[in-house]
Short mmCIF file of C-alpha atoms and ligand atoms in Angstrom, two decimals:
data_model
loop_
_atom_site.label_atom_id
_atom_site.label_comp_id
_atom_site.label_asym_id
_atom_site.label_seq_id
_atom_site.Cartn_x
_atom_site.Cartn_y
_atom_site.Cartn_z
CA UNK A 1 0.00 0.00 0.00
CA UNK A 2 2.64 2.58 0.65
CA UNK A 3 5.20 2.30 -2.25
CA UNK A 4 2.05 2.47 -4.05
CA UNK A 5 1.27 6.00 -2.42
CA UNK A 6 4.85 6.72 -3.17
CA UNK A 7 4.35 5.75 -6.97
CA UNK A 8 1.37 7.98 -7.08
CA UNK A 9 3.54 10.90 -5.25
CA UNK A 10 6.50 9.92 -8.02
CA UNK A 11 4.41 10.34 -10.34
CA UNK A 12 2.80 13.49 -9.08
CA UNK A 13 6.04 14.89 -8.37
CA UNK A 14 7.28 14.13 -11.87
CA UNK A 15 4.40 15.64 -13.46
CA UNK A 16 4.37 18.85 -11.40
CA UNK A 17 8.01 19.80 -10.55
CA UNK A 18 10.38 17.65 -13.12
CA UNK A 19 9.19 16.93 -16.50
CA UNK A 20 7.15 20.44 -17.45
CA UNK A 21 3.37 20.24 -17.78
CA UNK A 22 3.11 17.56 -19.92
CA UNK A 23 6.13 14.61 -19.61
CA UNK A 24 5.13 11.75 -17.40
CA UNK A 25 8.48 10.98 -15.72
CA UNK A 26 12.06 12.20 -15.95
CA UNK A 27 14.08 9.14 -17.60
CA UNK A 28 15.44 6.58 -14.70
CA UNK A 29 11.83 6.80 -13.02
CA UNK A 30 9.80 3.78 -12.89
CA UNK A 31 7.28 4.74 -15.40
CA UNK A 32 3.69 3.00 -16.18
CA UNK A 33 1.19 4.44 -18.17
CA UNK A 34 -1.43 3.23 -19.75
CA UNK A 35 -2.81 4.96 -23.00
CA UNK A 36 -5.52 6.39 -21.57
CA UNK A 37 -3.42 8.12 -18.86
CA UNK A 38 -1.54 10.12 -22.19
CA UNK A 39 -1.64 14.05 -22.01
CA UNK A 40 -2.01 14.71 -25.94
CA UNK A 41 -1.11 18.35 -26.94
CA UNK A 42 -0.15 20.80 -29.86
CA UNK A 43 3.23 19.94 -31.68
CA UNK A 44 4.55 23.32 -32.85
CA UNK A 45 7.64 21.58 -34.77
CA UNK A 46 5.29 19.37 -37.13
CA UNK A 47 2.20 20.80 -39.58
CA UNK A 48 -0.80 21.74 -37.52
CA UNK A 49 -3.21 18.59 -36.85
CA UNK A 50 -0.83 16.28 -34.88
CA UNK A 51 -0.46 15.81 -31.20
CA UNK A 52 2.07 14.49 -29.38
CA UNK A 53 2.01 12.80 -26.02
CA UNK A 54 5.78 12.42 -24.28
CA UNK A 55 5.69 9.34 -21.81
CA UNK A 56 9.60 9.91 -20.67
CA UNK A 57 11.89 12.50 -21.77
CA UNK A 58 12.66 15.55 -21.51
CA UNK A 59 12.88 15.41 -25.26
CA UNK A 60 15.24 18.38 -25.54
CA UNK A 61 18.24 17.01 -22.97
CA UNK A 62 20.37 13.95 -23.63
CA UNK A 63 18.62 11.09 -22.34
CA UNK A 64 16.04 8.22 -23.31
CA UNK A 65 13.05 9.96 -24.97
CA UNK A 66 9.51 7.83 -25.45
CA UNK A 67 6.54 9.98 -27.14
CA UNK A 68 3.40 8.95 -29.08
CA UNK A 69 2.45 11.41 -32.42
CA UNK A 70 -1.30 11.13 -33.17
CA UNK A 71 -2.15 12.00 -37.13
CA UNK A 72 -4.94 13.00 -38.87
CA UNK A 73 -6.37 11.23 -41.53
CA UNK A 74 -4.48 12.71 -44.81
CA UNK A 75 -1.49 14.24 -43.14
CA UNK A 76 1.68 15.15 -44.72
CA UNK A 77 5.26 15.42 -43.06
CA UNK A 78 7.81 16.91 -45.68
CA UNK A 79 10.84 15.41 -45.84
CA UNK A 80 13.22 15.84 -42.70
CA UNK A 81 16.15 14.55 -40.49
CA UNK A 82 17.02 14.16 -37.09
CA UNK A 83 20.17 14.46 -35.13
CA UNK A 84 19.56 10.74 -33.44
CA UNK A 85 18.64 7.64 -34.77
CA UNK A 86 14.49 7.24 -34.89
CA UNK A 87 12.76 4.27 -33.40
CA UNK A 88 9.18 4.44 -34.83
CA UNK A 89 6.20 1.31 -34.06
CA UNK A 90 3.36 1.78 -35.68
CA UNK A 91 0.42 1.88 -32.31
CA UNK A 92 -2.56 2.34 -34.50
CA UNK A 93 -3.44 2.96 -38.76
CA UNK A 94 -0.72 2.76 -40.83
CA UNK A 95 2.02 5.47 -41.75
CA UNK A 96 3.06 5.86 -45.49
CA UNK A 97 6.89 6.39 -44.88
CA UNK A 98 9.91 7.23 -47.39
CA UNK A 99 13.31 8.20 -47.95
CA UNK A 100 14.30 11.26 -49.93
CA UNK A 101 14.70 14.93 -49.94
CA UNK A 102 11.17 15.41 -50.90
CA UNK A 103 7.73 13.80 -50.17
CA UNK A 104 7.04 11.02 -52.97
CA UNK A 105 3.98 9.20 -52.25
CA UNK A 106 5.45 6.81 -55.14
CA UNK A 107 8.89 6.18 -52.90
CA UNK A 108 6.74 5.21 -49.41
CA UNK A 109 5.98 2.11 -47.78
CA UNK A 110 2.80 1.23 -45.88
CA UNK A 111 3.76 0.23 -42.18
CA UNK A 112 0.52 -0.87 -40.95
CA UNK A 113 -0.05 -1.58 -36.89
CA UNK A 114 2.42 -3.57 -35.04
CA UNK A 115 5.38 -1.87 -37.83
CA UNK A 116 8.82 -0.79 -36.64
CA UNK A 117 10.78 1.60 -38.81
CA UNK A 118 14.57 2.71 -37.80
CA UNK A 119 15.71 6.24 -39.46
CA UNK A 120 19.35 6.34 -38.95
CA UNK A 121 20.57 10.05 -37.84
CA UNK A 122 20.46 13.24 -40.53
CA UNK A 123 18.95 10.65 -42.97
CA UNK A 124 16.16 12.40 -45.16
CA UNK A 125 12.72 10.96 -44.85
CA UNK A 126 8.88 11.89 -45.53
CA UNK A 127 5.10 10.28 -44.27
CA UNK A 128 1.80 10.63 -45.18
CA UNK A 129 -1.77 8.97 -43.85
CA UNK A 130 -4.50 8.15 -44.76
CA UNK A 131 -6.63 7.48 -41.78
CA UNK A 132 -5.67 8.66 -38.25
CA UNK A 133 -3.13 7.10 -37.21
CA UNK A 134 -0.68 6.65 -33.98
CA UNK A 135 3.26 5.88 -33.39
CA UNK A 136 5.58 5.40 -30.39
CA UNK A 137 8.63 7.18 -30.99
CA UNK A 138 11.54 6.55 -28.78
CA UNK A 139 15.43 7.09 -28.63
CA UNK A 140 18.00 9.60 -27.03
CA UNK A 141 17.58 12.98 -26.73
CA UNK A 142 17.64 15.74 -27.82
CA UNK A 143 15.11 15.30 -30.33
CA UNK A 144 15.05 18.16 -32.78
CA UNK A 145 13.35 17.57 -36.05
CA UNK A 146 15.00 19.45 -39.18
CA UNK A 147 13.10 20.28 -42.71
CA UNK A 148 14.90 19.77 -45.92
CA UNK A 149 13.06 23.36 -47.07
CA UNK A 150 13.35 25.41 -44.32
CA UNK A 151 9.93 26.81 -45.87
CA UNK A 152 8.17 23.26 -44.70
CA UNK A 153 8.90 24.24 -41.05
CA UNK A 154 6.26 25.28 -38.80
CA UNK A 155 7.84 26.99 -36.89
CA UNK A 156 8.74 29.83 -39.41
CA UNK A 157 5.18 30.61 -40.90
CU1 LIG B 1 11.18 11.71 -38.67
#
C-alpha cells in the first residue's frame, strides 16, 4: 500500500516539478502508463493537426526519450532529419513512410499496426496517412526535427 502511495507521489512529483506540464516521468523513473493516462497536446515543430504525447523524456536534454504522435487522416510530413537515430512502431493505422529529400507518395511504404521503422541520424525521410493514425517514438535525446526546405517548417510561418 505505501510504495504504491509513493508511486502515485513519483508520479505526481514528476508531473508537477520535473518533467514540465506535460512529460510523465524524468528518464530513470519507474514509469507506467497506460494509453488512456496520455496528455495529448499541440506539436509546434510538425504541420498543424498532430499531437504528441511524451511518456519519458525531456525530449530536448540527452537522455532516453519515449513519445506517441497522433495524425490526422491525410497528413503530410515533408521530408526531414534528425540528429539521433528514430525508433518508430506503428500503435494504430498505418504510416506511409519514405526516404528522400522530398515527399514522394510513389517512394513510401505502408507500415501498418504492429510496424517498426529505424531512421538512422540526418537521414532524409517523408510520411503521409490516410486514416488517423498513432506511433511510439523513442530514442535519445535531444530530439530536434530538421526540414529539408526550411519553408516546410512550422515553426517559421
Ligand atoms: Cu522523422
Amino acid at each position: 500500500m505505501n510504495s504504491l502511495k509513493d508511486f502515485a507521489w513519483a508520479v505526481i512529483f514528476g508531473v508537477v516539478c520535473v518533467g514540465g506540464p506535460y512529460v510523465w516521468a524524468q528518464t530513470g523513473a519507474h514509469i507506467m502508463v497506460t494509453a488512456a493516462d496520455l496528455k495529448w497536446v499541440d506539436v509546434p515543430s510538425l504541420p498543424p493537426g498532430a499531437k504528441i504525447a511524451v511518456v519519458e523524456g525531456p525530449l530536448n536534454e540527452a537522455v532516453p526519450f519515449t513519445f506517441r504522435l497522433r495524425f490526422p487522416a491525410d497528413y503530410k510530413i515533408p521530408a526531414h532529419w534528425h540528429p539521433a537515430i528514430e525508433h518508430v512502431t506503428v500503435i494504430s493505422g498505418t504510416i506511409n513512410m519514405g526516404v528522400g529529400d522530398k515527399l514522394d507518395a510513389a517512394k513510401t511504404k505502408p507500415l501498418p499496426a504492429g510496424s517498426v521503422a529505424i531512421m538512422q541520424p540526418k537521414t532524409n525521410h517523408f510520411l503521409w496517412t490516410k486514416e488517423e493514425t498513432i506511433v511510439q517514438i523513442h530514442g535519445v535525446g535531444p530530439w530536434v526535427i530538421t526540414y529539408v526546405n526550411s519553408a516546410d517548417d512550422p515553426r517559421k510561418k
